[in-house]
Amino acid sequence: MQLLDGKEVSAAYKEQIKLEVDKRKAEGKTTPHLAAILIGDNPASKAYVGNKVKTCAQLGFESTLVEYDTNVSEEDLLKKIAELNKQEDVNGILVQLPLPKHIDENKVIEAIHPLKDVDGFHPSNLGKMMIGQETFIPATPYGIILMLQHYGIETSGMHCVVIGRSNIVGTPMSVLLSRNSNPGNCTVTLTHSRTKNLKELCATADIIIAAIGKPKFVTEDMVKDGAIIVDVGINRIPDATRKSGSRLVGDVDFENVKEKCDYITPVPGGVGLMTICALMKNTLRAADLV
Ligand code: GUN
C-alpha cells in the first residue's frame, strides 16, 4: 500500500504557487487576493477558513476575512458580496458553507461574480465544468485530481464508485473522472443514500471516492484488492485517550482498509490539504484573468 500523502503533495504544489506569485510581483503584476466570508461560530468552518487565510499569507497572497454573527441578514451578506465583486483588488470571493438556515445558499452563490467564484460553485462555472470548458473547478474534487496527477495514477478505463452526491464534492467529482482527460476516462457510478447494493458496488470498484460524512463507513469487505481509496470525510469522534477528548477520522476505516488497497489517503493529512491547495490555484488563476 502506498499512502497518498497530502502533506507532501500539497507542499510541492504550494512551492510552485509561491514561485509564481513571487514572479508576478517581480514583474510588477498584482498580488492575488482572496476574500473569505465566515458566518457564525461553527468550529469546523472557523478552522477551515483560518487555514485558508493562513495559507494565503504563506504563499504571498493578500487575504481579507469578513466575519459575521450567525444572525446577519441575507440582505447585508448580499450587499457585502456586491461590494467585493466591485473591489478591483479582490480576485477571489468565497463564502464558507454551510450557511445559517435563514439565508438562501443558492442566492448567495449566484451573487458572487463568476470570474471571482474561486470555489467554482456558481451555476455558470459548474455548467462550464459539465461541458469541459476551462473554469474554476470546486476545490475538493480539483485537489483530488491534482493528487492523482502528482502520483501519475493512470485511471483510464477504471470503474470509479463515488459515495455521496453533494454539489461540492460527489457530483463534480463524478463529472471530472468521467471526462476524456487524465486523470479521467473512468466509468463512474455515483452512489448515495438510496443506492441499493452499495457494498457490492464498492467491491467492484477500482477507485472509491468516499464523501458521505459518516465515520469509517467504508469497511474492508467493501474494498477490492488493489483498489485506490480517496477519503474526503472529516468526522470528529469521541476518543478518551486524547487530551481534547476527540479525534478526526475519515469516511474510510483506514486501519483495516489499508491492508487491502494499493493507494489510500489518510485523514487528517490527505484530501483536506489538497482542497486548500486547489483553492489557492483557483485564486491565482482568478488574478490572471484580470
Ligand atoms: N464547506 C465545506 N467545503 C467547502 C468549500 O470547499 N468551500 C466553501 N465555501 N465552503 C465549504
PDB file of C-alpha atoms and ligand atoms in Angstrom:
ATOM      1  CA  MET A   1       0.000   0.000   0.000  1.00  0.00           C
ATOM      2  CA  GLN A   2       1.199   3.489  -0.806  1.00  0.00           C
ATOM      3  CA  LEU A   3      -0.031   6.460   1.171  1.00  0.00           C
ATOM      4  CA  LEU A   4      -1.341   9.356  -0.926  1.00  0.00           C
ATOM      5  CA  ASP A   5       0.336  11.941   1.262  1.00  0.00           C
ATOM      6  CA  GLY A   6      -1.493  15.261   1.240  1.00  0.00           C
ATOM      7  CA  LYS A   7       1.256  16.883   3.294  1.00  0.00           C
ATOM      8  CA  GLU A   8       3.969  16.082   0.786  1.00  0.00           C
ATOM      9  CA  VAL A   9       1.903  16.737  -2.335  1.00  0.00           C
ATOM     10  CA  SER A  10       0.346  19.978  -1.115  1.00  0.00           C
ATOM     11  CA  ALA A  11       3.816  21.233  -0.113  1.00  0.00           C
ATOM     12  CA  ALA A  12       5.058  20.604  -3.661  1.00  0.00           C
ATOM     13  CA  TYR A  13       2.094  22.409  -5.253  1.00  0.00           C
ATOM     14  CA  LYS A  14       2.331  25.267  -2.751  1.00  0.00           C
ATOM     15  CA  GLU A  15       6.011  25.768  -3.549  1.00  0.00           C
ATOM     16  CA  GLN A  16       5.094  26.053  -7.241  1.00  0.00           C
ATOM     17  CA  ILE A  17       2.326  28.560  -6.481  1.00  0.00           C
ATOM     18  CA  LYS A  18       4.624  30.647  -4.290  1.00  0.00           C
ATOM     19  CA  LEU A  19       7.213  30.808  -7.074  1.00  0.00           C
ATOM     20  CA  GLU A  20       4.514  32.021  -9.479  1.00  0.00           C
ATOM     21  CA  VAL A  21       3.348  34.664  -7.009  1.00  0.00           C
ATOM     22  CA  ASP A  22       6.944  35.874  -6.478  1.00  0.00           C
ATOM     23  CA  LYS A  23       7.372  36.045 -10.254  1.00  0.00           C
ATOM     24  CA  ARG A  24       4.152  38.060 -10.627  1.00  0.00           C
ATOM     25  CA  LYS A  25       5.378  40.504  -8.009  1.00  0.00           C
ATOM     26  CA  ALA A  26       8.828  40.819  -9.631  1.00  0.00           C
ATOM     27  CA  GLU A  27       7.087  41.604 -12.932  1.00  0.00           C
ATOM     28  CA  GLY A  28       5.018  44.326 -11.273  1.00  0.00           C
ATOM     29  CA  LYS A  29       1.760  42.366 -11.595  1.00  0.00           C
ATOM     30  CA  THR A  30      -0.950  42.376  -8.928  1.00  0.00           C
ATOM     31  CA  THR A  31      -0.848  40.231  -5.794  1.00  0.00           C
ATOM     32  CA  PRO A  32      -3.583  37.548  -5.783  1.00  0.00           C
ATOM     33  CA  HIS A  33      -6.189  38.488  -3.183  1.00  0.00           C
ATOM     34  CA  LEU A  34      -8.756  36.156  -1.621  1.00  0.00           C
ATOM     35  CA  ALA A  35     -11.746  37.443   0.378  1.00  0.00           C
ATOM     36  CA  ALA A  36     -13.316  34.859   2.700  1.00  0.00           C
ATOM     37  CA  ILE A  37     -16.668  35.344   4.413  1.00  0.00           C
ATOM     38  CA  LEU A  38     -17.305  33.383   7.608  1.00  0.00           C
ATOM     39  CA  ILE A  39     -20.724  33.409   9.254  1.00  0.00           C
ATOM     40  CA  GLY A  40     -21.393  32.191  12.798  1.00  0.00           C
ATOM     41  CA  ASP A  41     -19.204  30.148  15.102  1.00  0.00           C
ATOM     42  CA  ASN A  42     -19.228  26.633  13.665  1.00  0.00           C
ATOM     43  CA  PRO A  43     -15.818  25.371  14.908  1.00  0.00           C
ATOM     44  CA  ALA A  44     -15.103  23.336  11.749  1.00  0.00           C
ATOM     45  CA  SER A  45     -15.908  26.280   9.447  1.00  0.00           C
ATOM     46  CA  LYS A  46     -13.755  28.568  11.592  1.00  0.00           C
ATOM     47  CA  ALA A  47     -10.844  26.138  11.374  1.00  0.00           C
ATOM     48  CA  TYR A  48     -11.198  25.712   7.580  1.00  0.00           C
ATOM     49  CA  VAL A  49     -11.365  29.465   6.937  1.00  0.00           C
ATOM     50  CA  GLY A  50      -8.472  30.049   9.356  1.00  0.00           C
ATOM     51  CA  ASN A  51      -6.358  27.584   7.351  1.00  0.00           C
ATOM     52  CA  LYS A  52      -7.280  29.260   4.075  1.00  0.00           C
ATOM     53  CA  VAL A  53      -6.257  32.692   5.386  1.00  0.00           C
ATOM     54  CA  LYS A  54      -3.034  31.268   6.856  1.00  0.00           C
ATOM     55  CA  THR A  55      -2.150  29.610   3.548  1.00  0.00           C
ATOM     56  CA  CYS A  56      -2.713  32.919   1.719  1.00  0.00           C
ATOM     57  CA  ALA A  57      -0.062  34.503   3.959  1.00  0.00           C
ATOM     58  CA  GLN A  58       2.356  31.594   3.398  1.00  0.00           C
ATOM     59  CA  LEU A  59       2.095  31.908  -0.369  1.00  0.00           C
ATOM     60  CA  GLY A  60       2.334  35.690  -0.530  1.00  0.00           C
ATOM     61  CA  PHE A  61      -1.363  36.266  -1.345  1.00  0.00           C
ATOM     62  CA  GLU A  62      -3.386  39.092   0.145  1.00  0.00           C
ATOM     63  CA  SER A  63      -6.432  37.989   2.103  1.00  0.00           C
ATOM     64  CA  THR A  64      -9.454  39.635   3.660  1.00  0.00           C
ATOM     65  CA  LEU A  65     -11.528  37.863   6.275  1.00  0.00           C
ATOM     66  CA  VAL A  66     -15.081  39.147   6.725  1.00  0.00           C
ATOM     67  CA  GLU A  67     -16.786  37.710   9.812  1.00  0.00           C
ATOM     68  CA  TYR A  68     -20.480  37.916  10.645  1.00  0.00           C
ATOM     69  CA  ASP A  69     -22.622  36.882  13.535  1.00  0.00           C
ATOM     70  CA  THR A  70     -24.993  33.937  12.866  1.00  0.00           C
ATOM     71  CA  ASN A  71     -27.957  36.268  12.630  1.00  0.00           C
ATOM     72  CA  VAL A  72     -26.554  38.512   9.885  1.00  0.00           C
ATOM     73  CA  SER A  73     -29.312  39.279   7.387  1.00  0.00           C
ATOM     74  CA  GLU A  74     -29.269  37.841   3.877  1.00  0.00           C
ATOM     75  CA  GLU A  75     -29.516  41.414   2.603  1.00  0.00           C
ATOM     76  CA  ASP A  76     -26.352  42.525   4.418  1.00  0.00           C
ATOM     77  CA  LEU A  77     -24.473  39.479   3.207  1.00  0.00           C
ATOM     78  CA  LEU A  78     -25.548  40.084  -0.417  1.00  0.00           C
ATOM     79  CA  LYS A  79     -24.521  43.749  -0.092  1.00  0.00           C
ATOM     80  CA  LYS A  80     -21.063  42.734   1.087  1.00  0.00           C
ATOM     81  CA  ILE A  81     -20.699  40.306  -1.827  1.00  0.00           C
ATOM     82  CA  ALA A  82     -21.735  43.063  -4.274  1.00  0.00           C
ATOM     83  CA  GLU A  83     -19.091  45.305  -2.731  1.00  0.00           C
ATOM     84  CA  LEU A  84     -16.377  42.646  -3.067  1.00  0.00           C
ATOM     85  CA  ASN A  85     -17.468  41.965  -6.667  1.00  0.00           C
ATOM     86  CA  LYS A  86     -16.751  45.631  -7.440  1.00  0.00           C
ATOM     87  CA  GLN A  87     -13.489  45.831  -5.497  1.00  0.00           C
ATOM     88  CA  GLU A  88     -10.828  45.633  -8.208  1.00  0.00           C
ATOM     89  CA  ASP A  89      -8.028  44.340  -5.995  1.00  0.00           C
ATOM     90  CA  VAL A  90     -10.106  41.335  -4.825  1.00  0.00           C
ATOM     91  CA  ASN A  91      -9.673  38.359  -7.176  1.00  0.00           C
ATOM     92  CA  GLY A  92     -11.465  35.569  -5.345  1.00  0.00           C
ATOM     93  CA  ILE A  93     -14.517  35.501  -3.069  1.00  0.00           C
ATOM     94  CA  LEU A  94     -15.636  32.537  -1.008  1.00  0.00           C
ATOM     95  CA  VAL A  95     -18.491  32.229   1.432  1.00  0.00           C
ATOM     96  CA  GLN A  96     -17.849  29.331   3.805  1.00  0.00           C
ATOM     97  CA  LEU A  97     -20.696  26.802   3.795  1.00  0.00           C
ATOM     98  CA  PRO A  98     -22.933  25.702   5.429  1.00  0.00           C
ATOM     99  CA  LEU A  99     -24.916  28.912   5.948  1.00  0.00           C
ATOM    100  CA  PRO A 100     -27.455  29.603   8.702  1.00  0.00           C
ATOM    101  CA  LYS A 101     -30.971  28.392   7.801  1.00  0.00           C
ATOM    102  CA  HIS A 102     -32.434  31.863   7.198  1.00  0.00           C
ATOM    103  CA  ILE A 103     -30.007  32.539   4.337  1.00  0.00           C
ATOM    104  CA  ASP A 104     -30.658  31.150   0.854  1.00  0.00           C
ATOM    105  CA  GLU A 105     -27.459  29.378  -0.200  1.00  0.00           C
ATOM    106  CA  ASN A 106     -28.299  29.471  -3.909  1.00  0.00           C
ATOM    107  CA  LYS A 107     -28.898  33.221  -3.819  1.00  0.00           C
ATOM    108  CA  VAL A 108     -25.559  33.765  -2.110  1.00  0.00           C
ATOM    109  CA  ILE A 109     -23.623  31.568  -4.528  1.00  0.00           C
ATOM    110  CA  GLU A 110     -25.260  33.235  -7.533  1.00  0.00           C
ATOM    111  CA  ALA A 111     -24.418  36.683  -6.159  1.00  0.00           C
ATOM    112  CA  ILE A 112     -20.665  36.027  -6.466  1.00  0.00           C
ATOM    113  CA  HIS A 113     -19.260  37.190  -9.811  1.00  0.00           C
ATOM    114  CA  PRO A 114     -18.421  34.029 -11.795  1.00  0.00           C
ATOM    115  CA  LEU A 115     -14.902  35.333 -12.512  1.00  0.00           C
ATOM    116  CA  LYS A 116     -14.291  35.682  -8.748  1.00  0.00           C
ATOM    117  CA  ASP A 117     -16.016  32.408  -7.820  1.00  0.00           C
ATOM    118  CA  VAL A 118     -12.863  30.529  -6.807  1.00  0.00           C
ATOM    119  CA  ASP A 119     -14.976  27.808  -5.137  1.00  0.00           C
ATOM    120  CA  GLY A 120     -16.451  27.010  -8.561  1.00  0.00           C
ATOM    121  CA  PHE A 121     -19.962  26.768  -7.073  1.00  0.00           C
ATOM    122  CA  HIS A 122     -21.704  29.327  -9.341  1.00  0.00           C
ATOM    123  CA  PRO A 123     -24.127  27.607 -11.759  1.00  0.00           C
ATOM    124  CA  SER A 124     -22.321  29.201 -14.689  1.00  0.00           C
ATOM    125  CA  ASN A 125     -18.986  27.708 -13.589  1.00  0.00           C
ATOM    126  CA  LEU A 126     -20.489  24.308 -12.741  1.00  0.00           C
ATOM    127  CA  GLY A 127     -22.168  24.349 -16.180  1.00  0.00           C
ATOM    128  CA  LYS A 128     -18.854  25.077 -17.890  1.00  0.00           C
ATOM    129  CA  MET A 129     -17.234  22.247 -15.962  1.00  0.00           C
ATOM    130  CA  MET A 130     -20.029  19.887 -17.087  1.00  0.00           C
ATOM    131  CA  ILE A 131     -19.259  20.565 -20.752  1.00  0.00           C
ATOM    132  CA  GLY A 132     -15.493  20.534 -20.324  1.00  0.00           C
ATOM    133  CA  GLN A 133     -14.828  24.265 -20.700  1.00  0.00           C
ATOM    134  CA  GLU A 134     -11.997  25.816 -18.744  1.00  0.00           C
ATOM    135  CA  THR A 135     -13.315  27.253 -15.464  1.00  0.00           C
ATOM    136  CA  PHE A 136     -12.881  27.197 -11.706  1.00  0.00           C
ATOM    137  CA  ILE A 137     -13.269  23.605 -10.535  1.00  0.00           C
ATOM    138  CA  PRO A 138     -14.610  23.098  -6.977  1.00  0.00           C
ATOM    139  CA  ALA A 139     -11.618  22.836  -4.677  1.00  0.00           C
ATOM    140  CA  THR A 140     -12.092  19.353  -3.191  1.00  0.00           C
ATOM    141  CA  PRO A 141     -12.563  17.471  -6.478  1.00  0.00           C
ATOM    142  CA  TYR A 142      -9.844  19.617  -8.066  1.00  0.00           C
ATOM    143  CA  GLY A 143      -7.500  18.788  -5.167  1.00  0.00           C
ATOM    144  CA  ILE A 144      -8.185  15.063  -5.673  1.00  0.00           C
ATOM    145  CA  ILE A 145      -7.382  15.388  -9.393  1.00  0.00           C
ATOM    146  CA  LEU A 146      -4.119  17.174  -8.508  1.00  0.00           C
ATOM    147  CA  MET A 147      -3.260  14.406  -6.039  1.00  0.00           C
ATOM    148  CA  LEU A 148      -3.857  11.621  -8.616  1.00  0.00           C
ATOM    149  CA  GLN A 149      -1.855  13.612 -11.176  1.00  0.00           C
ATOM    150  CA  HIS A 150       1.063  14.038  -8.787  1.00  0.00           C
ATOM    151  CA  TYR A 151       1.378  10.280  -8.285  1.00  0.00           C
ATOM    152  CA  GLY A 152       0.924   9.614 -12.019  1.00  0.00           C
ATOM    153  CA  ILE A 153      -2.001   7.305 -11.297  1.00  0.00           C
ATOM    154  CA  GLU A 154      -3.451   6.094 -14.593  1.00  0.00           C
ATOM    155  CA  THR A 155      -7.248   5.994 -14.204  1.00  0.00           C
ATOM    156  CA  SER A 156      -8.280   5.377 -17.813  1.00  0.00           C
ATOM    157  CA  GLY A 157     -10.866   2.587 -18.131  1.00  0.00           C
ATOM    158  CA  MET A 158     -11.227   2.148 -14.380  1.00  0.00           C
ATOM    159  CA  HIS A 159     -14.529   1.725 -12.553  1.00  0.00           C
ATOM    160  CA  CYS A 160     -14.875   4.516 -10.005  1.00  0.00           C
ATOM    161  CA  VAL A 161     -17.523   4.470  -7.286  1.00  0.00           C
ATOM    162  CA  VAL A 162     -18.233   7.894  -5.798  1.00  0.00           C
ATOM    163  CA  ILE A 163     -20.120   7.742  -2.487  1.00  0.00           C
ATOM    164  CA  GLY A 164     -22.130  10.929  -1.885  1.00  0.00           C
ATOM    165  CA  ARG A 165     -23.798  13.268  -4.404  1.00  0.00           C
ATOM    166  CA  SER A 166     -23.193  16.714  -2.892  1.00  0.00           C
ATOM    167  CA  ASN A 167     -22.865  19.740  -5.188  1.00  0.00           C
ATOM    168  CA  ILE A 168     -19.481  20.448  -3.606  1.00  0.00           C
ATOM    169  CA  VAL A 169     -17.791  17.049  -3.913  1.00  0.00           C
ATOM    170  CA  GLY A 170     -19.604  13.946  -5.189  1.00  0.00           C
ATOM    171  CA  THR A 171     -21.402  15.360  -8.211  1.00  0.00           C
ATOM    172  CA  PRO A 172     -18.490  17.385  -9.653  1.00  0.00           C
ATOM    173  CA  MET A 173     -16.095  14.514  -8.883  1.00  0.00           C
ATOM    174  CA  SER A 174     -18.249  12.119 -10.905  1.00  0.00           C
ATOM    175  CA  VAL A 175     -18.186  14.522 -13.867  1.00  0.00           C
ATOM    176  CA  LEU A 176     -14.430  15.123 -13.702  1.00  0.00           C
ATOM    177  CA  LEU A 177     -13.500  11.444 -13.538  1.00  0.00           C
ATOM    178  CA  SER A 178     -15.759  10.533 -16.450  1.00  0.00           C
ATOM    179  CA  ARG A 179     -14.275  13.224 -18.750  1.00  0.00           C
ATOM    180  CA  ASN A 180     -11.934  12.375 -21.592  1.00  0.00           C
ATOM    181  CA  SER A 181      -8.829  13.541 -19.722  1.00  0.00           C
ATOM    182  CA  ASN A 182      -6.069  12.311 -17.477  1.00  0.00           C
ATOM    183  CA  PRO A 183      -6.947  11.637 -14.680  1.00  0.00           C
ATOM    184  CA  GLY A 184     -10.347  10.718 -16.067  1.00  0.00           C
ATOM    185  CA  ASN A 185     -11.773   8.297 -18.625  1.00  0.00           C
ATOM    186  CA  CYS A 186     -13.338   6.317 -15.776  1.00  0.00           C
ATOM    187  CA  THR A 187     -16.658   4.549 -15.798  1.00  0.00           C
ATOM    188  CA  VAL A 188     -18.279   6.293 -12.851  1.00  0.00           C
ATOM    189  CA  THR A 189     -21.029   5.080 -10.536  1.00  0.00           C
ATOM    190  CA  LEU A 190     -22.387   7.938  -8.416  1.00  0.00           C
ATOM    191  CA  THR A 191     -23.934   6.422  -5.295  1.00  0.00           C
ATOM    192  CA  HIS A 192     -25.979   7.949  -2.460  1.00  0.00           C
ATOM    193  CA  SER A 193     -28.255   7.171   0.465  1.00  0.00           C
ATOM    194  CA  ARG A 194     -30.853   5.411  -1.734  1.00  0.00           C
ATOM    195  CA  THR A 195     -28.383   3.222  -3.612  1.00  0.00           C
ATOM    196  CA  LYS A 196     -29.148  -0.487  -3.406  1.00  0.00           C
ATOM    197  CA  ASN A 197     -26.272  -2.943  -3.032  1.00  0.00           C
ATOM    198  CA  LEU A 198     -23.748  -0.242  -2.166  1.00  0.00           C
ATOM    199  CA  LYS A 199     -21.395  -2.770  -0.596  1.00  0.00           C
ATOM    200  CA  GLU A 200     -21.410  -4.966  -3.688  1.00  0.00           C
ATOM    201  CA  LEU A 201     -20.909  -1.974  -5.983  1.00  0.00           C
ATOM    202  CA  CYS A 202     -17.960  -0.735  -3.953  1.00  0.00           C
ATOM    203  CA  ALA A 203     -16.420  -4.202  -4.005  1.00  0.00           C
ATOM    204  CA  THR A 204     -16.233  -3.946  -7.827  1.00  0.00           C
ATOM    205  CA  ALA A 205     -14.563  -0.516  -7.778  1.00  0.00           C
ATOM    206  CA  ASP A 206     -11.015   0.197  -8.916  1.00  0.00           C
ATOM    207  CA  ILE A 207     -11.339   3.634  -7.271  1.00  0.00           C
ATOM    208  CA  ILE A 208     -13.560   4.631  -4.346  1.00  0.00           C
ATOM    209  CA  ILE A 209     -14.132   8.286  -3.541  1.00  0.00           C
ATOM    210  CA  ALA A 210     -15.784   8.370  -0.105  1.00  0.00           C
ATOM    211  CA  ALA A 211     -17.606  11.660   0.509  1.00  0.00           C
ATOM    212  CA  ILE A 212     -20.587  10.724   2.621  1.00  0.00           C
ATOM    213  CA  GLY A 213     -19.725  12.261   6.010  1.00  0.00           C
ATOM    214  CA  LYS A 214     -20.068   9.046   8.049  1.00  0.00           C
ATOM    215  CA  PRO A 215     -17.107   7.954  10.167  1.00  0.00           C
ATOM    216  CA  LYS A 216     -15.422   4.711   8.984  1.00  0.00           C
ATOM    217  CA  PHE A 217     -18.315   3.981   6.602  1.00  0.00           C
ATOM    218  CA  VAL A 218     -16.160   2.162   4.032  1.00  0.00           C
ATOM    219  CA  THR A 219     -15.043  -1.117   5.576  1.00  0.00           C
ATOM    220  CA  GLU A 220     -12.582  -3.686   4.262  1.00  0.00           C
ATOM    221  CA  ASP A 221     -15.306  -6.020   2.965  1.00  0.00           C
ATOM    222  CA  MET A 222     -16.350  -3.221   0.571  1.00  0.00           C
ATOM    223  CA  VAL A 223     -12.882  -2.892  -0.950  1.00  0.00           C
ATOM    224  CA  LYS A 224     -11.375  -4.905  -3.780  1.00  0.00           C
ATOM    225  CA  ASP A 225      -7.711  -5.968  -3.522  1.00  0.00           C
ATOM    226  CA  GLY A 226      -5.510  -3.311  -5.118  1.00  0.00           C
ATOM    227  CA  ALA A 227      -8.135  -0.541  -5.147  1.00  0.00           C
ATOM    228  CA  ILE A 228      -7.396   3.190  -4.916  1.00  0.00           C
ATOM    229  CA  ILE A 229      -9.124   4.779  -1.927  1.00  0.00           C
ATOM    230  CA  VAL A 230      -9.722   8.520  -1.640  1.00  0.00           C
ATOM    231  CA  ASP A 231     -11.229   9.603   1.671  1.00  0.00           C
ATOM    232  CA  VAL A 232     -12.937  13.010   1.687  1.00  0.00           C
ATOM    233  CA  GLY A 233     -14.549  12.628   5.125  1.00  0.00           C
ATOM    234  CA  ILE A 234     -13.534  14.734   8.123  1.00  0.00           C
ATOM    235  CA  ASN A 235     -15.516  13.444  11.106  1.00  0.00           C
ATOM    236  CA  ARG A 236     -14.874  14.161  14.762  1.00  0.00           C
ATOM    237  CA  ILE A 237     -15.418  11.143  17.049  1.00  0.00           C
ATOM    238  CA  PRO A 238     -15.023  10.777  20.819  1.00  0.00           C
ATOM    239  CA  ASP A 239     -11.635   9.441  21.960  1.00  0.00           C
ATOM    240  CA  ALA A 240     -10.982   9.299  25.705  1.00  0.00           C
ATOM    241  CA  THR A 241      -7.248   8.702  25.112  1.00  0.00           C
ATOM    242  CA  ARG A 242      -6.858  12.194  23.624  1.00  0.00           C
ATOM    243  CA  LYS A 243      -6.449  15.320  25.698  1.00  0.00           C
ATOM    244  CA  SER A 244      -9.171  17.007  23.630  1.00  0.00           C
ATOM    245  CA  GLY A 245     -11.485  14.007  24.184  1.00  0.00           C
ATOM    246  CA  SER A 246     -11.941  13.531  20.427  1.00  0.00           C
ATOM    247  CA  ARG A 247     -10.096  12.875  17.155  1.00  0.00           C
ATOM    248  CA  LEU A 248     -10.646  13.183  13.432  1.00  0.00           C
ATOM    249  CA  VAL A 249     -11.436  10.167  11.259  1.00  0.00           C
ATOM    250  CA  GLY A 250     -12.429   9.857   7.631  1.00  0.00           C
ATOM    251  CA  ASP A 251     -15.294   8.069   5.892  1.00  0.00           C
ATOM    252  CA  VAL A 252     -12.999   5.045   5.496  1.00  0.00           C
ATOM    253  CA  ASP A 253     -11.968   2.523   8.138  1.00  0.00           C
ATOM    254  CA  PHE A 254      -8.316   3.332   7.412  1.00  0.00           C
ATOM    255  CA  GLU A 255      -6.600   0.787   9.654  1.00  0.00           C
ATOM    256  CA  ASN A 256      -8.374  -2.206   8.114  1.00  0.00           C
ATOM    257  CA  VAL A 257      -8.805  -0.951   4.541  1.00  0.00           C
ATOM    258  CA  LYS A 258      -5.122  -0.017   4.183  1.00  0.00           C
ATOM    259  CA  GLU A 259      -4.192  -3.699   4.206  1.00  0.00           C
ATOM    260  CA  LYS A 260      -6.201  -4.373   1.051  1.00  0.00           C
ATOM    261  CA  CYS A 261      -5.744  -1.359  -1.202  1.00  0.00           C
ATOM    262  CA  ASP A 262      -2.846  -0.151  -3.376  1.00  0.00           C
ATOM    263  CA  TYR A 263      -3.269   3.557  -2.549  1.00  0.00           C
ATOM    264  CA  ILE A 264      -5.087   5.379   0.245  1.00  0.00           C
ATOM    265  CA  THR A 265      -5.384   8.955   1.538  1.00  0.00           C
ATOM    266  CA  PRO A 266      -5.073   9.410   5.313  1.00  0.00           C
ATOM    267  CA  VAL A 267      -7.335  11.627   7.461  1.00  0.00           C
ATOM    268  CA  PRO A 268      -6.053  14.065   8.522  1.00  0.00           C
ATOM    269  CA  GLY A 269      -3.208  14.730   6.099  1.00  0.00           C
ATOM    270  CA  GLY A 270      -4.904  13.735   2.848  1.00  0.00           C
ATOM    271  CA  VAL A 271      -7.602  15.378   0.764  1.00  0.00           C
ATOM    272  CA  GLY A 272      -8.173  18.308   3.175  1.00  0.00           C
ATOM    273  CA  LEU A 273      -4.716  19.739   2.480  1.00  0.00           C
ATOM    274  CA  MET A 274      -5.219  19.308  -1.269  1.00  0.00           C
ATOM    275  CA  THR A 275      -8.513  21.239  -1.096  1.00  0.00           C
ATOM    276  CA  ILE A 276      -6.709  24.336   0.187  1.00  0.00           C
ATOM    277  CA  CYS A 277      -4.037  23.951  -2.479  1.00  0.00           C
ATOM    278  CA  ALA A 278      -6.680  23.794  -5.204  1.00  0.00           C
ATOM    279  CA  LEU A 279      -8.392  26.902  -3.824  1.00  0.00           C
ATOM    280  CA  MET A 280      -5.071  28.750  -3.984  1.00  0.00           C
ATOM    281  CA  LYS A 281      -4.547  27.613  -7.583  1.00  0.00           C
ATOM    282  CA  ASN A 282      -8.017  28.897  -8.457  1.00  0.00           C
ATOM    283  CA  THR A 283      -7.271  32.240  -6.790  1.00  0.00           C
ATOM    284  CA  LEU A 284      -4.007  32.586  -8.697  1.00  0.00           C
ATOM    285  CA  ARG A 285      -5.917  31.849 -11.903  1.00  0.00           C
ATOM    286  CA  ALA A 286      -8.520  34.470 -10.976  1.00  0.00           C
ATOM    287  CA  ALA A 287      -5.715  37.047 -10.614  1.00  0.00           C
ATOM    288  CA  ASP A 288      -4.502  36.081 -14.091  1.00  0.00           C
ATOM    289  CA  LEU A 289      -7.957  36.653 -15.582  1.00  0.00           C
ATOM    290  CA  VAL A 290      -7.979  40.358 -14.643  1.00  0.00           C
TER     291      VAL A 290
HETATM  292  N1  GUN B   1     -17.713  23.957   3.177  1.00  0.00           N
HETATM  293  C1  GUN B   1     -17.171  22.731   3.025  1.00  0.00           C
HETATM  294  N2  GUN B   1     -16.330  22.710   1.969  1.00  0.00           N
HETATM  295  C2  GUN B   1     -16.344  23.957   1.450  1.00  0.00           C
HETATM  296  C3  GUN B   1     -15.660  24.559   0.336  1.00  0.00           C
HETATM  297  O1  GUN B   1     -14.879  23.937  -0.409  1.00  0.00           O
HETATM  298  N3  GUN B   1     -15.947  25.878   0.131  1.00  0.00           N
HETATM  299  C4  GUN B   1     -16.808  26.573   0.910  1.00  0.00           C
HETATM  300  N4  GUN B   1     -17.030  27.852   0.606  1.00  0.00           N
HETATM  301  N5  GUN B   1     -17.453  26.040   1.928  1.00  0.00           N
HETATM  302  C5  GUN B   1     -17.212  24.737   2.197  1.00  0.00           C
END
